[in-house]
Amino acid sequence: MIDDGQPTDTSKQQLDLEKCVQDIYSELLAVDQAEQEALLTLRRPDHIKYLHGGLQTLSSSYVSLDASRPWICYWILHSLALLGAPLPSGLTSKDIVAFLQSCQAKGGGYGGGPRQLPHLAPSYAAVASLVTLGDPAALASVDREGMLTFLESMAQDPQQGGGFQVCPGGEVDVRGCYTAMAIACMLGLDKQRLAERAGMADFLRRCQTYEGGMGGEPGNEAHGGYTYCGLAAACLGGCAHVLDLPALRRWASSLQGEVEGGFRGRTNKLVDGCYSFWQGSLFPLLHSLSIQHGSLQSDRHLSVTSPDAGQPDSQDCTPGHSHGEEHRGPDTAGSSDCKVHAMELGGLRDKPGKPPDYYHTCYCLSGLACAQQASDWILGPISNVLKSTDPLCNVLRERLAQAQAAHWRA
Ligand SMILES: CC(C)=CCC/C(C)=C/CC/C(C)=C/COP(=O)(O)OP(=O)(O)O
Ligand SMILES: [Zn+2]
């Protein structure tokens, strides 16, 4: 493209965003310590209120996200779990299990809504929701046998390129690999056998690009969401050694916003809160794979275990598109909207100037939890500390351990 010196839409948005962040910093510096602490305090009650509002109408609303109802359920439940908050009054775990049950397909797997055909992405969201709920009835509501049959039927012939299709006739991409592996991990199914059946190691190897990140399918641009799916799937399937991990780490580091902080999803795009998880969680995964000093351990399987899982099956838990519709196309960040305290209603968002949504609330909090777990240092008051999440399945570590123990006993 010829550079005519005129700012492009993206570079204008970038400048707006940088100005906005500078305003926020100046504001922080201008106030005394007590006020600074208030500005840096995670507003739990507001976030919880916002999340509760979304769950109460789960079975009747979200017509425009009709194929994403288990996702909405997961985003809200996991956000509440990270915040250590209960379900809203008047809604029980039983109600949510019943709703997800209505999305479970006859032969196994979950659709995006009641009576829809099964798809791997809402299947992941439904299983992760049930693990997050944590009670025995929630876990028992999953047709594990049926799910295994569904997962096996999505595995593609390695001779034809391998990988997992997301639904019958659907795309074959790294989301398929990730959701199949994460579901198998949460349900205590044989991940290794599934990964081999789909020739997953070679499929994932071919998704890594010259930049070091991974695209959705071989030949596609490297993107944070797909790189998370690719690396986490490789870790879960025990084949991370096929990836060029130092290159992946360099790429992920290079996508940090130098001025405004946070992460962007791909080269030359704007930072966005949800990449705090998609990109930010790559580092704990890489750390666990022991490439800290630029060299890999000689162990071929490079397992990552959930440190506090500690259950018989946890050794085995080695380390959609559902980017909410509201995510697309960043508007110009209006600087009057950009003050730290401007958002009064709870929820987290893509960037200043955007409205909050459940998807961004979930992944901003998940990214924050990963960052808190990775260091001894907490930004803001100690009350900002969130519950610990498993960076592979992105459910609370304690709930994953509980689910795995339950399968072990069954
Ligand atoms: C568990 C699971 C199924 C995860 C899905 C992972 C994920 C978020 C994939 C990325 C989706 C995508 C095409 C984003 C680009 O949106 P954009 O062009 O609006 O954003 P950008 O400008 O930031 O690239
Ligand atoms: Zn986003």
XYZ file of C-alpha atoms and ligand atoms in Angstrom:
435
model
C 0.000 0.000 0.000
C 1.280 3.515 -0.808
C 1.805 5.619 2.320
C 0.226 9.010 1.526
C 0.986 10.343 4.999
C -2.723 10.382 5.944
C -3.530 8.448 9.102
C -5.421 5.239 8.317
C -8.460 4.282 10.380
C -6.345 1.921 12.447
C -3.556 4.414 13.087
C -6.107 7.082 14.058
C -7.744 4.651 16.471
C -4.287 3.769 17.795
C -3.550 7.469 18.481
C -6.933 7.918 20.184
C -6.256 4.898 22.331
C -2.785 6.079 23.317
C -4.168 9.518 24.207
C -6.867 7.890 26.245
C -4.363 5.779 28.190
C -2.140 8.811 28.770
C -5.176 10.649 30.216
C -5.758 7.724 32.534
C -2.116 7.738 33.705
C -2.170 11.518 34.258
C -5.329 11.156 36.247
C -3.763 8.430 38.380
C -0.655 10.534 39.018
C -2.683 13.600 39.935
C -4.536 12.032 42.851
C -3.355 10.979 46.313
C -2.623 7.406 47.280
C -6.053 6.624 48.695
C -7.713 7.789 45.493
C -5.168 5.895 43.402
C -6.044 2.747 45.280
C -9.729 3.373 44.661
C -9.055 3.794 40.930
C -7.096 0.544 40.849
C -9.682 -1.444 42.770
C -11.541 -4.140 40.904
C -15.169 -3.188 41.438
C -16.407 -6.634 42.383
C -19.969 -5.697 43.436
C -20.562 -3.895 40.114
C -19.129 -6.768 38.078
C -21.151 -9.324 40.018
C -24.345 -7.330 39.533
C -23.671 -7.068 35.811
C -23.020 -10.819 35.552
C -26.057 -11.790 37.616
C -28.277 -9.790 35.269
C -27.080 -11.897 32.331
C -27.763 -15.269 33.934
C -31.269 -14.486 35.023
C -32.539 -14.307 31.458
C -30.425 -17.098 30.012
C -33.110 -19.395 28.702
C -35.238 -16.693 27.102
C -32.914 -13.987 25.756
C -29.904 -13.560 23.498
C -31.829 -14.307 20.360
C -29.112 -12.592 18.320
C -26.560 -14.926 19.914
C -28.836 -17.889 19.461
C -26.019 -20.269 18.591
C -23.933 -19.156 21.583
C -26.092 -19.773 24.609
C -23.738 -22.265 26.310
C -20.993 -19.697 25.701
C -22.910 -16.951 27.470
C -23.474 -19.379 30.283
C -19.746 -20.175 30.487
C -18.534 -16.569 30.221
C -20.817 -15.534 33.082
C -20.292 -18.590 35.304
C -16.513 -18.541 34.925
C -16.383 -14.792 35.593
C -18.440 -15.251 38.762
C -16.226 -18.171 39.803
C -13.058 -16.098 39.314
C -14.622 -13.390 41.478
C -15.586 -15.976 44.094
C -19.234 -14.946 43.741
C -22.349 -17.120 44.099
C -25.148 -17.576 41.570
C -27.842 -14.878 41.670
C -30.582 -15.458 44.187
C -33.521 -17.319 42.702
C -31.330 -19.265 40.259
C -29.909 -22.656 41.157
C -27.277 -24.899 39.665
C -30.179 -27.241 38.843
C -31.771 -24.569 36.596
C -28.536 -24.125 34.647
C -27.970 -27.872 34.334
C -31.525 -28.218 32.995
C -30.909 -25.468 30.451
C -27.630 -27.041 29.253
C -29.343 -30.421 29.168
C -31.761 -28.950 26.618
C -28.734 -28.125 24.432
C -27.263 -31.655 24.670
C -27.708 -33.584 21.418
C -29.118 -37.111 21.415
C -25.971 -38.833 20.200
C -23.616 -36.691 22.337
C -22.122 -33.183 22.247
C -23.910 -29.850 22.708
C -25.454 -27.440 20.231
C -25.487 -23.648 20.474
C -29.054 -23.708 21.817
C -31.893 -26.112 22.587
C -32.395 -28.784 19.896
C -29.475 -27.594 17.757
C -26.947 -29.910 16.117
C -23.802 -30.595 18.144
C -20.745 -28.414 17.601
C -17.384 -28.594 19.390
C -17.322 -24.934 20.483
C -20.597 -24.893 22.476
C -19.704 -28.413 23.657
C -16.574 -26.969 25.280
C -18.593 -24.075 26.728
C -21.262 -26.422 28.135
C -18.766 -28.837 29.711
C -16.681 -25.968 31.142
C -19.892 -24.464 32.601
C -20.829 -27.766 34.230
C -17.313 -28.236 35.651
C -17.507 -24.665 36.968
C -20.841 -25.343 38.657
C -19.000 -28.198 40.319
C -21.840 -30.196 41.822
C -22.100 -33.929 41.135
C -25.439 -33.596 39.308
C -23.885 -31.100 36.892
C -21.019 -33.454 36.016
C -23.334 -36.459 35.828
C -25.552 -34.683 33.282
C -22.887 -35.056 30.567
C -23.292 -38.044 28.250
C -19.564 -38.956 28.333
C -19.867 -41.939 26.015
C -21.853 -39.896 23.520
C -19.329 -37.071 23.770
C -16.464 -39.456 23.049
C -18.285 -40.750 19.977
C -18.880 -37.175 18.829
C -15.228 -36.201 19.387
C -14.047 -39.290 17.480
C -16.376 -38.487 14.618
C -14.879 -34.979 14.336
C -11.298 -36.310 14.012
C -10.111 -36.039 10.400
C -8.054 -38.615 8.575
C -4.342 -37.735 8.983
C -3.791 -38.787 5.356
C -6.236 -36.027 4.342
C -4.601 -33.338 6.496
C -5.910 -34.347 9.944
C -7.198 -32.015 12.654
C -10.728 -31.777 14.074
C -13.792 -30.489 12.310
C -15.900 -28.206 14.537
C -19.207 -29.814 13.454
C -20.361 -32.160 10.711
C -19.538 -30.364 7.461
C -17.862 -27.490 9.367
C -14.389 -25.935 9.433
C -11.289 -27.899 10.354
C -9.206 -25.499 12.421
C -7.267 -25.162 15.671
C -10.446 -24.359 17.591
C -11.519 -27.919 16.801
C -8.236 -29.297 18.187
C -8.420 -27.169 21.323
C -12.048 -27.781 22.183
C -11.703 -31.545 21.562
C -8.632 -31.718 23.835
C -10.055 -29.474 26.576
C -13.355 -31.407 26.657
C -11.443 -34.697 26.847
C -9.304 -33.292 29.664
C -12.305 -32.078 31.693
C -14.195 -35.344 31.172
C -11.220 -37.627 31.817
C -11.281 -39.094 28.274
C -8.181 -40.362 26.455
C -6.724 -37.206 24.869
C -3.650 -38.895 23.493
C -5.651 -41.447 21.527
C -7.909 -38.733 20.112
C -4.924 -36.569 19.169
C -3.302 -39.476 17.346
C -6.501 -40.405 15.566
C -6.608 -36.843 14.106
C -2.861 -36.582 13.321
C -3.097 -33.482 15.513
C 0.643 -32.927 16.042
C 1.299 -32.504 12.342
C -1.848 -30.420 11.807
C -0.783 -27.993 14.563
C 2.803 -27.868 13.310
C 1.477 -26.733 9.921
C -0.602 -23.947 11.563
C 2.474 -22.151 12.941
C 3.428 -19.251 10.681
C 6.692 -17.536 9.769
C 5.894 -14.930 12.464
C 5.944 -17.564 15.215
C 2.256 -17.420 16.186
C -0.423 -19.753 14.839
C -3.234 -19.268 12.364
C -6.616 -20.998 12.439
C -5.586 -23.354 9.642
C -2.365 -23.994 7.743
C -1.495 -20.900 5.677
C -3.564 -18.403 7.732
C -2.293 -15.292 9.541
C -1.015 -15.750 13.097
C -3.618 -14.617 15.622
C -3.724 -14.651 19.435
C -7.019 -16.532 19.717
C -5.853 -19.287 17.414
C -2.375 -19.371 18.932
C -3.906 -19.971 22.335
C -6.016 -22.793 20.888
C -2.988 -24.251 19.087
C -0.527 -24.150 21.964
C -3.043 -25.303 24.576
C -4.183 -28.173 22.301
C -0.556 -29.182 21.720
C 0.111 -29.116 25.470
C -3.025 -31.140 26.234
C -2.232 -33.650 23.488
C 1.413 -33.977 24.596
C 2.857 -32.730 21.294
C 4.101 -29.194 22.037
C 7.586 -30.326 20.968
C 6.511 -30.139 17.296
C 6.139 -26.341 17.576
C 8.912 -23.787 17.403
C 8.300 -22.574 20.960
C 11.002 -19.877 21.138
C 9.536 -18.314 17.953
C 6.049 -18.496 19.432
C 7.267 -16.780 22.596
C 9.005 -14.008 20.620
C 5.862 -13.403 18.573
C 3.581 -13.281 21.650
C 5.955 -10.859 23.424
C 6.053 -8.595 20.386
C 2.270 -8.147 20.456
C 2.283 -6.203 23.716
C 1.045 -2.640 23.388
C 4.179 -0.628 24.115
C 2.416 2.593 25.087
C -1.068 1.539 26.028
C -0.226 -1.839 27.641
C -2.156 -5.056 27.120
C -1.913 -7.238 24.033
C -3.025 -7.045 20.429
C -4.249 -10.176 18.634
C -2.153 -9.791 15.514
C 0.434 -7.578 13.897
C -0.640 -3.972 13.268
C -3.975 -4.294 15.062
C -5.166 -2.563 18.234
C -4.808 -3.916 21.753
C -7.947 -5.471 23.203
C -8.687 -6.707 26.743
C -9.620 -10.238 25.679
C -6.051 -10.852 24.474
C -4.959 -10.482 28.092
C -6.012 -14.101 28.216
C -5.494 -15.382 24.658
C -1.958 -13.971 24.531
C -1.223 -13.546 28.248
C -1.900 -17.191 29.104
C 0.635 -18.338 26.503
C 3.365 -17.324 28.945
C 2.379 -19.610 31.821
C 1.987 -22.400 29.252
C 5.414 -21.691 27.786
C 6.867 -21.328 31.239
C 5.548 -24.740 32.167
C 7.071 -26.143 29.017
C 10.417 -25.007 30.402
C 11.669 -22.845 27.603
C 12.482 -20.059 30.030
C 16.121 -20.111 29.094
C 15.641 -20.658 25.413
C 16.059 -24.403 25.554
C 13.529 -27.180 25.798
C 13.752 -30.051 28.194
C 14.671 -33.255 26.468
C 11.456 -34.916 27.683
C 9.441 -35.562 24.532
C 6.081 -35.214 26.221
C 6.647 -31.875 27.917
C 3.705 -32.234 30.222
C 2.211 -29.288 31.992
C 0.308 -30.110 35.123
C -2.096 -27.990 37.050
C -0.046 -27.318 40.181
C -2.863 -27.593 42.665
C -4.886 -30.274 40.905
C -3.000 -33.019 42.720
C -5.558 -35.673 41.748
C -4.741 -39.072 40.285
C -5.669 -37.918 36.785
C -4.050 -34.516 36.945
C -0.734 -35.666 35.499
C -2.682 -36.461 32.407
C -3.955 -32.914 32.071
C -0.940 -31.667 30.201
C -0.696 -28.399 28.780
C -14.918 -20.062 18.272
C -15.230 -18.948 16.984
C -17.099 -17.246 19.667
C -15.581 -13.858 19.814
C -18.873 -12.218 20.858
C -20.569 -10.424 17.963
C -20.181 -7.183 19.802
C -16.410 -7.597 19.555
C -16.017 -6.703 15.910
C -14.811 -3.418 14.447
C -13.384 -1.123 17.096
C -14.978 2.318 17.065
C -12.935 5.381 17.656
C -12.348 5.502 21.381
C -14.131 8.675 22.501
C -11.717 10.323 24.933
C -14.510 11.641 27.176
C -15.384 7.994 27.809
C -11.857 7.057 28.666
C -11.570 8.025 32.299
C -10.816 5.124 34.599
C -13.982 5.764 36.620
C -16.239 6.457 33.627
C -17.776 3.001 33.582
C -20.291 2.782 36.397
C -22.242 -0.324 35.562
C -19.776 -3.178 35.892
C -18.452 -5.603 33.330
C -15.221 -5.373 31.340
C -14.648 -4.461 27.726
C -12.432 -4.569 24.664
C -10.993 -1.071 25.252
C -11.977 2.364 26.638
C -14.908 3.745 24.698
C -16.498 0.330 24.128
C -19.444 -1.078 26.067
C -18.847 -4.031 28.403
C -19.908 -7.533 27.387
C -19.782 -11.007 28.943
C -17.124 -12.327 26.563
C -14.687 -9.543 27.431
C -15.574 -9.699 31.119
C -14.663 -13.394 31.112
C -11.381 -13.086 29.221
C -10.208 -9.842 30.880
C -10.713 -11.492 34.283
C -9.132 -14.768 33.083
C -6.078 -12.853 31.821
C -5.847 -10.968 35.102
C -6.061 -14.240 37.051
C -3.228 -15.736 34.954
C -1.099 -12.634 35.504
C -1.737 -12.716 39.255
C -0.861 -16.431 39.399
C 2.371 -15.811 37.546
C 3.833 -13.363 40.048
C 3.828 -12.511 43.718
C 2.848 -8.988 42.919
C -0.745 -7.750 42.784
C -1.699 -4.478 41.127
C -3.958 -2.514 43.482
C -5.331 -3.716 46.800
C -5.157 -7.336 47.917
C -8.941 -7.564 47.447
C -8.223 -7.588 43.689
C -6.963 -11.186 43.940
C -9.014 -13.592 41.839
C -9.385 -17.361 42.124
C -6.815 -19.398 40.305
C -7.661 -20.611 36.782
C -6.202 -23.575 34.900
C -4.562 -21.950 31.858
C -5.287 -24.987 29.682
C -9.012 -25.503 30.204
C -9.757 -22.043 31.655
C -11.897 -23.298 34.498
C -11.009 -22.823 38.169
C -8.159 -25.141 39.151
C -10.060 -26.371 42.176
C -13.133 -27.264 40.065
C -11.032 -29.049 37.434
C -9.366 -31.140 40.130
C -12.811 -31.937 41.564
C -14.152 -33.020 38.159
C -11.126 -35.173 37.426
C -11.373 -36.840 40.830
C -15.045 -37.585 40.159
C -14.235 -39.281 36.823
C -11.442 -41.188 38.488
C -13.882 -42.571 41.055
C -16.585 -43.370 38.471
C -11.928 -21.589 22.886
C -12.117 -20.970 21.560
C -13.005 -21.636 20.593
C -11.448 -19.831 21.305
C -11.575 -19.002 20.121
C -10.306 -18.234 19.993
C -10.451 -16.937 19.259
C -10.808 -15.738 20.063
C -10.178 -16.839 17.980
C -10.060 -15.553 17.277
C -11.259 -15.162 16.506
C -11.027 -14.026 15.535
C -11.133 -14.325 14.105
C -10.757 -12.837 15.999
C -10.487 -11.701 15.091
O -11.404 -10.783 15.344
P -11.141 -9.264 14.925
O -10.636 -9.178 13.520
O -12.396 -8.531 15.245
O -10.047 -8.829 15.991
P -8.558 -8.255 15.851
O -8.642 -6.970 15.146
O -8.153 -8.085 17.294
O -7.735 -9.298 15.140
Zn -11.783 -8.772 22.119
